[in-house]
PDB file of C-alpha atoms in Angstrom:
ATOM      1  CA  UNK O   1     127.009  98.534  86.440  1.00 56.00           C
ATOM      2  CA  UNK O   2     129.402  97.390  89.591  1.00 86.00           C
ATOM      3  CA  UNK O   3     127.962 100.685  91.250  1.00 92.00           C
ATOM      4  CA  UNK O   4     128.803  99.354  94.845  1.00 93.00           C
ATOM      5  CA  UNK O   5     132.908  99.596  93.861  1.00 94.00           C
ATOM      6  CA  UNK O   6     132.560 103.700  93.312  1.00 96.00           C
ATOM      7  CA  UNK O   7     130.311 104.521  96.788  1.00 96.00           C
ATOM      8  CA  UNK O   8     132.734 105.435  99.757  1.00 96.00           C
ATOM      9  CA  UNK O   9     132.301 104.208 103.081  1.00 96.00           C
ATOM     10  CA  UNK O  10     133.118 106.235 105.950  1.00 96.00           C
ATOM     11  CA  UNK O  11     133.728 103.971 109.569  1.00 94.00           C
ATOM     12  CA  UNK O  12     132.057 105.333 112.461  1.00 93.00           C
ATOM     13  CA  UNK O  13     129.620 107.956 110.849  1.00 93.00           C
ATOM     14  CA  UNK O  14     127.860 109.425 111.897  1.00 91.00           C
ATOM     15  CA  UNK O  15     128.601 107.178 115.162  1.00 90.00           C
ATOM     16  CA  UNK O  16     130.914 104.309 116.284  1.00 93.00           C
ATOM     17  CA  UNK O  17     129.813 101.359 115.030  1.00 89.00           C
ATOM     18  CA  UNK O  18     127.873 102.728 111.778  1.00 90.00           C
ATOM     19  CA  UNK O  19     129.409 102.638 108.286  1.00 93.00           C
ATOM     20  CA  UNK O  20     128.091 105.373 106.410  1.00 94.00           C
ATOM     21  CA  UNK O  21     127.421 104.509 102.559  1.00 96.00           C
ATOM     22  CA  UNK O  22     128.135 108.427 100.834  1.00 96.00           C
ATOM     23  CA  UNK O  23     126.992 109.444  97.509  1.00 96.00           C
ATOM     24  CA  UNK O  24     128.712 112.413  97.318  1.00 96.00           C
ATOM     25  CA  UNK O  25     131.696 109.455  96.064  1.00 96.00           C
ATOM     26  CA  UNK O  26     128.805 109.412  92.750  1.00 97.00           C
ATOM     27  CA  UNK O  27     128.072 112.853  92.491  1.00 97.00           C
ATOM     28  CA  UNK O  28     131.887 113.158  91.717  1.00 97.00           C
ATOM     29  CA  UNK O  29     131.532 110.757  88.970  1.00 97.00           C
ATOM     30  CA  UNK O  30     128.690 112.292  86.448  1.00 97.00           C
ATOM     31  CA  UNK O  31     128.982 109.537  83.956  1.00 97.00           C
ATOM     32  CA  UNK O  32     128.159 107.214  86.818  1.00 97.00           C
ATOM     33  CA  UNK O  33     125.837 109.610  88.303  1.00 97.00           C
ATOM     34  CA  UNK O  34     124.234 109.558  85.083  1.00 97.00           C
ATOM     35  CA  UNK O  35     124.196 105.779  84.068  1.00 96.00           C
ATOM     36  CA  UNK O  36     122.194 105.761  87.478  1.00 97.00           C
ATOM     37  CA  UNK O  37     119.933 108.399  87.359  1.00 98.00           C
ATOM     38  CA  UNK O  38     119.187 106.831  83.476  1.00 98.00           C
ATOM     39  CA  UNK O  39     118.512 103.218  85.438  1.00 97.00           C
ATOM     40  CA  UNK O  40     116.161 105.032  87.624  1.00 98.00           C
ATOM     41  CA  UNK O  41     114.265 106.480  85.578  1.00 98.00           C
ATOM     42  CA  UNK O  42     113.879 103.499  83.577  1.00 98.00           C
ATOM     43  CA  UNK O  43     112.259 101.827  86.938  1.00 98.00           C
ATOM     44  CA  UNK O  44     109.583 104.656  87.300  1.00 98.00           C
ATOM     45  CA  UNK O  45     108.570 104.687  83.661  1.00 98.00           C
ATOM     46  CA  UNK O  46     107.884 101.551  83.390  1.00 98.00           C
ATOM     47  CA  UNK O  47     105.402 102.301  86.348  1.00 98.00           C
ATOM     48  CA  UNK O  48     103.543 105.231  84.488  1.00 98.00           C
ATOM     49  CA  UNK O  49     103.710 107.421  87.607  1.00 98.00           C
ATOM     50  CA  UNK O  50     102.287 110.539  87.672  1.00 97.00           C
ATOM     51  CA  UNK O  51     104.470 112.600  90.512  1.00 98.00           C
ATOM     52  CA  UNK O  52     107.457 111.429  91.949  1.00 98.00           C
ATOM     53  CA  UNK O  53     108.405 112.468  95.602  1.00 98.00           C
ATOM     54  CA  UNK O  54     111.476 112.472  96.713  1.00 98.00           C
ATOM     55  CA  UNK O  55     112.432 112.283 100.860  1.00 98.00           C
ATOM     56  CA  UNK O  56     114.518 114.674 102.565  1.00 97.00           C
ATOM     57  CA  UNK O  57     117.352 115.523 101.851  1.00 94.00           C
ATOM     58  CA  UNK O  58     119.388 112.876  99.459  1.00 97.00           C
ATOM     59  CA  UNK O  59     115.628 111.439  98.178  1.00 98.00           C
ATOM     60  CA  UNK O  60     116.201 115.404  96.195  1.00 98.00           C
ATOM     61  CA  UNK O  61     119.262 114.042  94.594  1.00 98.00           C
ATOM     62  CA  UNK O  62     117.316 111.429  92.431  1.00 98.00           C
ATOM     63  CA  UNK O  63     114.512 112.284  92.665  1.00 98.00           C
ATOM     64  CA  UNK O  64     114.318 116.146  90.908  1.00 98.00           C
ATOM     65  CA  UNK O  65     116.758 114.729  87.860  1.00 98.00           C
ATOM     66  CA  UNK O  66     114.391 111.643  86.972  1.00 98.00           C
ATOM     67  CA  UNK O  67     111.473 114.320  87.266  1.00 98.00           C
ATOM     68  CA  UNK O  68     113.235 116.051  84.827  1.00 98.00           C
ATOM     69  CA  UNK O  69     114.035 113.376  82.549  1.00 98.00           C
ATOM     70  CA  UNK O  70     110.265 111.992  82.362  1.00 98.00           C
ATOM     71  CA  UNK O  71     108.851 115.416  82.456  1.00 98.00           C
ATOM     72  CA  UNK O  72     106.914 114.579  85.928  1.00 98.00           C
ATOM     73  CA  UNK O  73     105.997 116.951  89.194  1.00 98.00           C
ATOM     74  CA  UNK O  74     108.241 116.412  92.120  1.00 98.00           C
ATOM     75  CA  UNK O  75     107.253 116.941  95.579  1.00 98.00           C
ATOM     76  CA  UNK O  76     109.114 116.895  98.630  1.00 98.00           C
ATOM     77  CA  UNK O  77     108.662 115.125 101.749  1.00 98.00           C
ATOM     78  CA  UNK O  78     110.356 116.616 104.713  1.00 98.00           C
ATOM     79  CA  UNK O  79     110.312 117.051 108.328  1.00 96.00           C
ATOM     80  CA  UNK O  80     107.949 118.424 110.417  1.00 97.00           C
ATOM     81  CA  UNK O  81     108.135 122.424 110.501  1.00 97.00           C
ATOM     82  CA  UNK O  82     109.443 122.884 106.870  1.00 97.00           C
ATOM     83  CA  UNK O  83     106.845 123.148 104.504  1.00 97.00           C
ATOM     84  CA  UNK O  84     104.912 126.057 103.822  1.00 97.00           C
ATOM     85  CA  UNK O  85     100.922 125.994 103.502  1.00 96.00           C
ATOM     86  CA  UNK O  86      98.768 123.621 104.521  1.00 97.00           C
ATOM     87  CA  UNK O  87     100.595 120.071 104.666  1.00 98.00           C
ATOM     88  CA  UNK O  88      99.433 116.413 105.895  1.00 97.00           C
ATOM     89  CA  UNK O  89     101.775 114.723 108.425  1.00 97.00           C
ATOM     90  CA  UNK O  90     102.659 111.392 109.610  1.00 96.00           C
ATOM     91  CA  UNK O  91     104.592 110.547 112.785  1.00 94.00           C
ATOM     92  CA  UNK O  92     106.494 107.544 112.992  1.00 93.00           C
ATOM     93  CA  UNK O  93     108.949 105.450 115.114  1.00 87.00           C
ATOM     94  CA  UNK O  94     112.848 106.268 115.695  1.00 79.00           C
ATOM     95  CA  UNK O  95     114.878 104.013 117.710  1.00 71.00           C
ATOM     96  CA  UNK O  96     114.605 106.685 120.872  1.00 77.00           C
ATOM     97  CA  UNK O  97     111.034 108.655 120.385  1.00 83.00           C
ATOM     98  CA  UNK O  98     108.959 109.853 116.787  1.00 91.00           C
ATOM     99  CA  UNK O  99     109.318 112.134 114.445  1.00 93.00           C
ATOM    100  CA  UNK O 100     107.229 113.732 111.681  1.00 97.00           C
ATOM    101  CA  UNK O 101     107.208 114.154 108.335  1.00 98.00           C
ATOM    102  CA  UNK O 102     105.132 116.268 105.868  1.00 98.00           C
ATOM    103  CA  UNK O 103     104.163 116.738 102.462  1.00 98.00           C
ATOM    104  CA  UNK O 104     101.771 119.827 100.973  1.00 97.00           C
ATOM    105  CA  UNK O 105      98.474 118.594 101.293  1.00 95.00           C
ATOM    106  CA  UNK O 106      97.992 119.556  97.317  1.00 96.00           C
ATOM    107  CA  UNK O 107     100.599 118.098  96.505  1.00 96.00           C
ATOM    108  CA  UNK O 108      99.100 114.504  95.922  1.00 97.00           C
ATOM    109  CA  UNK O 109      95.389 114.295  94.507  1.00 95.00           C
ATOM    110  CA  UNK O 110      93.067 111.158  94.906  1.00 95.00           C
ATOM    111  CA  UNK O 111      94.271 108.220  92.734  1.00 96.00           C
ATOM    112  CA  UNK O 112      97.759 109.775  92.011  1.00 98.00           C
ATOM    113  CA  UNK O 113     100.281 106.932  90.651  1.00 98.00           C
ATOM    114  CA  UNK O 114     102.868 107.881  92.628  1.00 98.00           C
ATOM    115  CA  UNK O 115     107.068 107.283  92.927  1.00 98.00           C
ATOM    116  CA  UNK O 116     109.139 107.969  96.063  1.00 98.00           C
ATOM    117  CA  UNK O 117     112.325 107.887  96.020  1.00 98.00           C
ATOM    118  CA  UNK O 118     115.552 107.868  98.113  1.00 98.00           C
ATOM    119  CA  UNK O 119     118.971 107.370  98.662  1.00 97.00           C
ATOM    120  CA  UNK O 120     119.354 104.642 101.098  1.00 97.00           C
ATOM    121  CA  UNK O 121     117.051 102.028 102.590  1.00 97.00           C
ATOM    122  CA  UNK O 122     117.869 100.648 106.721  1.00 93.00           C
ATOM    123  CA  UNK O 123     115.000  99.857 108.421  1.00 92.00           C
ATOM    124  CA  UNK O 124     112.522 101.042 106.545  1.00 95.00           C
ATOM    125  CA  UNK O 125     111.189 103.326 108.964  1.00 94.00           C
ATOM    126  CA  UNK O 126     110.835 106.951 106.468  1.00 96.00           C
ATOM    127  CA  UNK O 127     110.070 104.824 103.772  1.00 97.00           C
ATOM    128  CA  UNK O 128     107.409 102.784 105.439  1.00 97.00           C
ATOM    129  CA  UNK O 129     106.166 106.027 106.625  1.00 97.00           C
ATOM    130  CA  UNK O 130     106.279 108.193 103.424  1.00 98.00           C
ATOM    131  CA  UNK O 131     104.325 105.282 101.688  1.00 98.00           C
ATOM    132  CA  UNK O 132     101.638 106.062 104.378  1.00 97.00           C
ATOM    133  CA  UNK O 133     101.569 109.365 104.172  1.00 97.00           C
ATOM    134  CA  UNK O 134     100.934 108.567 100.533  1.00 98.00           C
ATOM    135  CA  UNK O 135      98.121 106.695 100.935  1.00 97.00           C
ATOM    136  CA  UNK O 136      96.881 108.891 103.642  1.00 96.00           C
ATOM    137  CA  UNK O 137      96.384 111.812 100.732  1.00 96.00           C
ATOM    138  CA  UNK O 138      94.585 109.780  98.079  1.00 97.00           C
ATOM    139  CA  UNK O 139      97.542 108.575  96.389  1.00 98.00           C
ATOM    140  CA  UNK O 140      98.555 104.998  95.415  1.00 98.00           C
ATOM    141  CA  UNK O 141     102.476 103.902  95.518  1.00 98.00           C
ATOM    142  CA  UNK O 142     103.478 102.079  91.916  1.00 98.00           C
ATOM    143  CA  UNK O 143     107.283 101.764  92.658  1.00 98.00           C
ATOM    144  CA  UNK O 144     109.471 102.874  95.450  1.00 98.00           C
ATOM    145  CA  UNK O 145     113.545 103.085  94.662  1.00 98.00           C
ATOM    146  CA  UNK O 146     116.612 103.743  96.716  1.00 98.00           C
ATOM    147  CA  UNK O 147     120.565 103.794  95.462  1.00 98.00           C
ATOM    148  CA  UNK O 148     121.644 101.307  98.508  1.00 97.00           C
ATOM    149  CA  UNK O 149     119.545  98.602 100.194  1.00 97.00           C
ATOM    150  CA  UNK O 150     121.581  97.809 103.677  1.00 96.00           C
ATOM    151  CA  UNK O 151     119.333  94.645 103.244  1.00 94.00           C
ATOM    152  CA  UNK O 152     120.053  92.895 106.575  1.00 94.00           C
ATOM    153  CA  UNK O 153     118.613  95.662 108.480  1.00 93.00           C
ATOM    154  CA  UNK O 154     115.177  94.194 106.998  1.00 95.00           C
ATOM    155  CA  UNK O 155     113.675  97.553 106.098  1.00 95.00           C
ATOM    156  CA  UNK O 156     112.548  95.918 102.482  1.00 96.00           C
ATOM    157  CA  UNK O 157     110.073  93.866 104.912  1.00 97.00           C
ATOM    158  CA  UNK O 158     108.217  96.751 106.273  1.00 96.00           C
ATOM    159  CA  UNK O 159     106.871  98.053 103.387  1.00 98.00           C
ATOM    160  CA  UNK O 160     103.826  97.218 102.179  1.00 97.00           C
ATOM    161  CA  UNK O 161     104.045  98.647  98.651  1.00 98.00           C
ATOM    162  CA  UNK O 162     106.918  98.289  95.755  1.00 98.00           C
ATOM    163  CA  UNK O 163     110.488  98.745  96.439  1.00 98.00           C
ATOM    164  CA  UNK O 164     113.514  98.433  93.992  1.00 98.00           C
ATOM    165  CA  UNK O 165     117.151  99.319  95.022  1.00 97.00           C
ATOM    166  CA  UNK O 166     119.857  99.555  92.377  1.00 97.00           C
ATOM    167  CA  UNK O 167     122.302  97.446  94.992  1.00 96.00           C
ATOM    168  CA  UNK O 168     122.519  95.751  98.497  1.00 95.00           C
ATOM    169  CA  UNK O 169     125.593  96.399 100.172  1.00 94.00           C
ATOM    170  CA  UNK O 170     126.500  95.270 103.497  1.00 90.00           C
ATOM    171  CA  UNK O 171     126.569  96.218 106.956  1.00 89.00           C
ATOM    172  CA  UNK O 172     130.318  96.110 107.429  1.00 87.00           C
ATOM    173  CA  UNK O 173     131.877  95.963 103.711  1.00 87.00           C
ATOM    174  CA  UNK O 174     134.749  95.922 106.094  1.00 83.00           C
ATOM    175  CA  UNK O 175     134.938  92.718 107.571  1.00 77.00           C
TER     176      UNK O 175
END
């Protein structure tokens, strides 16, 4: 499926200089939304997880739909502050500073096949640390997936565990 052709780009977004890759262009389109969400879920079967997580707030998108589909938990992994309970964190690096995220801390029990999921991959940096968080609360990573890979950013090299995207699109699909 040519999915790249039916994702809108939006210059400058969220600032100068950044093309912003938009979904929302799919979630207009349920027979595409649906070929994709079917390729997904493909991916994580064949992996025999057990939960799939999906990352705040697009990760949601895929992630509770393919849950659905193969009749698997979701969880959700989101920013510091948000969860209620007892959760397990895990700072990480932002271009100025850290930031946090957080999962339940029974959410994930020791040896857990897990999927995460998401809707774009950059540099890496959630994804990187949502795999350690992972690992961090017994659980072991069997396939990661994202919609777009902006692959020259190099965020596919940061990660440690398995990643699939369903395309690579460019920096500047303008140029």
């Amino acid at each position: 499926m040519p999915l790249l052709k039916h994702i809108d780009v939006v210059p400058d977004f969220p600032q100068k200089g950044i093309n912003f890759y938009d979904i929302q262009s799919l979630l207009k389109k349920p027979a595409i939304w649906q070929a994709m969400i079917d390729d997904l879920s493909a991916r994580v079967k064949a992996q025999n997880a057990d939960i799939i997580l999906g990352i705040e707030a697009r990760g949601f998108l895929t992630g509770v739909p393919v849950a659905q589909i193969l009749n698997l938990p979701f969880g959700m992994v989101r920013k510091k502050g948000k969860l209620p309970g007892e959760v397990i964190g895990q700072e990480y690096a932002l271009e100025y500073g850290t930031d946090t995220i957080e999962i339940q801390k029974s959410l994930i029990t020791s040896g857990a096949r897990i999927a995460i999921m998401d809707d774009l991959l950059a540099t890496g940096g959630t994804m990187k640390a949502t795999g350690d968080l992972v690992r961090k609360a017994g659980g072991e990573i069997v396939i990661s997936t994202c919609i777009i890979e902006l692959h020259e950013l190099g965020g596919r090299e940061k990660l440690d565990f398995p990643f699939e995207t369903l395309v690579q699109a460019p920096l500047n699909p303008f140029s």
